[in-house]
Amino acid sequence: QVQLEDTGGGLVQPGGSLRLSCATSGRIYSSAVMAWFRQAPGKDREFVAAIRWGVQRTLYADSVKGRFTISRANANSAYLQMNNLKSEDTAVYFCARGVDLTSAPSLYRDWGQGTQVTVSA
């Protein structure tokens, strides 16, 4: 089973930026999909962004379009660049690996442990 480690969370003021990283224990193959989800207290896990590794086709939630960017960092890591952060972006962010470019969390098999992002003045 692939191990995922998601890092880069922290406390940031509204309007600020953070970059999350997701490192895998092995190479990410071109057919794989890497994604980010988030979960706020008392809420369901919510899709944020995903990327088909080989062709770099991306998918974003409407709530983050134009502010967040998912990208390849290297052969075994992905980034989530988050700009113009808002208080409603506060959540634990999880990276995930699957084979379908989808927003459905049930279709992702491997998950990181999560990293806290807090947006507050």
mmCIF file of N, CA and C in Angstrom, residues 33-39 44-51 58-65 68 70 93-94 96 100-105 108 111:
data_model
loop_
_atom_site.group_PDB
_atom_site.id
_atom_site.type_symbol
_atom_site.label_atom_id
_atom_site.label_comp_id
_atom_site.label_asym_id
_atom_site.label_seq_id
_atom_site.Cartn_x
_atom_site.Cartn_y
_atom_site.Cartn_z
ATOM 1 N N VAL A 33 -4.225 9.396 -10.218
ATOM 2 C CA VAL A 33 -4.821 10.692 -9.906
ATOM 3 C C VAL A 33 -4.447 11.045 -8.471
ATOM 4 N N MET A 34 -3.931 12.243 -8.290
ATOM 5 C CA MET A 34 -3.664 12.762 -6.953
ATOM 6 C C MET A 34 -4.688 13.843 -6.667
ATOM 7 N N ALA A 35 -5.166 13.873 -5.439
ATOM 8 C CA ALA A 35 -6.237 14.804 -5.099
ATOM 9 C C ALA A 35 -6.052 15.366 -3.708
ATOM 10 N N TRP A 36 -6.757 16.449 -3.462
ATOM 11 C CA TRP A 36 -6.845 17.034 -2.132
ATOM 12 C C TRP A 36 -8.310 17.138 -1.730
ATOM 13 N N PHE A 37 -8.559 16.775 -0.489
ATOM 14 C CA PHE A 37 -9.866 16.938 0.140
ATOM 15 C C PHE A 37 -9.671 17.725 1.420
ATOM 16 N N ARG A 38 -10.762 18.203 1.987
ATOM 17 C CA ARG A 38 -10.675 18.880 3.275
ATOM 18 C C ARG A 38 -11.903 18.545 4.100
ATOM 19 N N GLN A 39 -11.733 18.661 5.407
ATOM 20 C CA GLN A 39 -12.826 18.376 6.325
ATOM 21 C C GLN A 39 -12.795 19.359 7.475
ATOM 22 N N ASP A 44 -18.829 16.990 6.424
ATOM 23 C CA ASP A 44 -18.330 15.870 5.638
ATOM 24 C C ASP A 44 -17.033 16.245 4.926
ATOM 25 N N ARG A 45 -16.282 15.210 4.548
ATOM 26 C CA ARG A 45 -15.076 15.453 3.757
ATOM 27 C C ARG A 45 -15.475 16.016 2.396
ATOM 28 N N GLU A 46 -14.767 17.079 1.995
ATOM 29 C CA GLU A 46 -15.141 17.855 0.812
ATOM 30 C C GLU A 46 -14.005 17.824 -0.208
ATOM 31 N N PHE A 47 -14.355 17.608 -1.467
ATOM 32 C CA PHE A 47 -13.381 17.621 -2.550
ATOM 33 C C PHE A 47 -12.838 19.036 -2.756
ATOM 34 N N VAL A 48 -11.526 19.113 -3.022
ATOM 35 C CA VAL A 48 -10.895 20.411 -3.296
ATOM 36 C C VAL A 48 -10.353 20.457 -4.728
ATOM 37 N N ALA A 49 -9.462 19.516 -5.053
ATOM 38 C CA ALA A 49 -8.822 19.536 -6.372
ATOM 39 C C ALA A 49 -8.218 18.173 -6.659
ATOM 40 N N ALA A 50 -8.035 17.886 -7.957
ATOM 41 C CA ALA A 50 -7.412 16.631 -8.366
ATOM 42 C C ALA A 50 -6.647 16.838 -9.661
ATOM 43 N N ILE A 51 -5.660 15.978 -9.894
ATOM 44 C CA ILE A 51 -4.859 16.067 -11.119
ATOM 45 C C ILE A 51 -4.560 14.664 -11.634
ATOM 46 N N THR A 58 -6.712 18.679 -14.745
ATOM 47 C CA THR A 58 -7.104 19.042 -13.386
ATOM 48 C C THR A 58 -8.606 19.186 -13.240
ATOM 49 N N LEU A 59 -9.039 19.100 -11.992
ATOM 50 C CA LEU A 59 -10.449 19.255 -11.622
ATOM 51 C C LEU A 59 -10.484 20.016 -10.313
ATOM 52 N N TYR A 60 -11.348 21.019 -10.212
ATOM 53 C CA TYR A 60 -11.421 21.847 -9.016
ATOM 54 C C TYR A 60 -12.857 21.971 -8.524
ATOM 55 N N ALA A 61 -12.997 22.103 -7.223
ATOM 56 C CA ALA A 61 -14.276 22.478 -6.655
ATOM 57 C C ALA A 61 -14.549 23.940 -6.992
ATOM 58 N N ASP A 62 -15.801 24.274 -7.196
ATOM 59 C CA ASP A 62 -16.147 25.657 -7.543
ATOM 60 C C ASP A 62 -15.674 26.648 -6.486
ATOM 61 N N SER A 63 -15.673 26.215 -5.248
ATOM 62 C CA SER A 63 -15.341 27.117 -4.149
ATOM 63 C C SER A 63 -13.883 27.542 -4.139
ATOM 64 N N VAL A 64 -13.021 26.820 -4.872
ATOM 65 C CA VAL A 64 -11.591 27.148 -4.846
ATOM 66 C C VAL A 64 -11.049 27.545 -6.224
ATOM 67 N N LYS A 65 -11.875 27.476 -7.256
ATOM 68 C CA LYS A 65 -11.415 27.831 -8.603
ATOM 69 C C LYS A 65 -10.880 29.252 -8.631
ATOM 70 N N PHE A 68 -6.937 28.264 -5.821
ATOM 71 C CA PHE A 68 -6.080 27.117 -5.522
ATOM 72 C C PHE A 68 -5.559 26.510 -6.824
ATOM 73 N N ILE A 70 -3.499 22.882 -8.098
ATOM 74 C CA ILE A 70 -2.860 21.596 -7.833
ATOM 75 C C ILE A 70 -1.840 21.359 -8.940
ATOM 76 N N TYR A 93 -6.751 19.278 5.785
ATOM 77 C CA TYR A 93 -6.596 18.954 4.370
ATOM 78 C C TYR A 93 -5.897 17.599 4.240
ATOM 79 N N PHE A 94 -6.454 16.755 3.369
ATOM 80 C CA PHE A 94 -5.946 15.410 3.151
ATOM 81 C C PHE A 94 -5.571 15.241 1.677
ATOM 82 N N ALA A 96 -4.847 12.427 -1.371
ATOM 83 C CA ALA A 96 -5.351 11.098 -1.675
ATOM 84 C C ALA A 96 -4.873 10.667 -3.055
ATOM 85 N N ASP A 100 -9.308 7.423 -10.791
ATOM 86 C CA ASP A 100 -10.336 8.160 -11.521
ATOM 87 C C ASP A 100 -10.267 9.638 -11.168
ATOM 88 N N LEU A 101 -10.377 10.491 -12.170
ATOM 89 C CA LEU A 101 -10.397 11.936 -11.932
ATOM 90 C C LEU A 101 -11.810 12.299 -11.505
ATOM 91 N N THR A 102 -12.030 12.262 -10.196
ATOM 92 C CA THR A 102 -13.371 12.392 -9.648
ATOM 93 C C THR A 102 -13.338 13.151 -8.342
ATOM 94 N N SER A 103 -14.481 13.693 -7.966
ATOM 95 C CA SER A 103 -14.602 14.400 -6.694
ATOM 96 C C SER A 103 -15.121 13.495 -5.579
ATOM 97 N N ALA A 104 -15.377 12.238 -5.885
ATOM 98 C CA ALA A 104 -15.952 11.316 -4.905
ATOM 99 C C ALA A 104 -14.871 10.708 -4.008
ATOM 100 N N PRO A 105 -14.877 10.997 -2.728
ATOM 101 C CA PRO A 105 -13.828 10.476 -1.849
ATOM 102 C C PRO A 105 -13.800 8.952 -1.764
ATOM 103 N N TYR A 108 -11.133 7.046 -3.896
ATOM 104 C CA TYR A 108 -9.703 7.193 -3.648
ATOM 105 C C TYR A 108 -9.294 6.167 -2.595
ATOM 106 N N TRP A 111 -4.720 7.473 1.434
ATOM 107 C CA TRP A 111 -4.940 8.776 2.045
ATOM 108 C C TRP A 111 -3.767 9.161 2.941
#
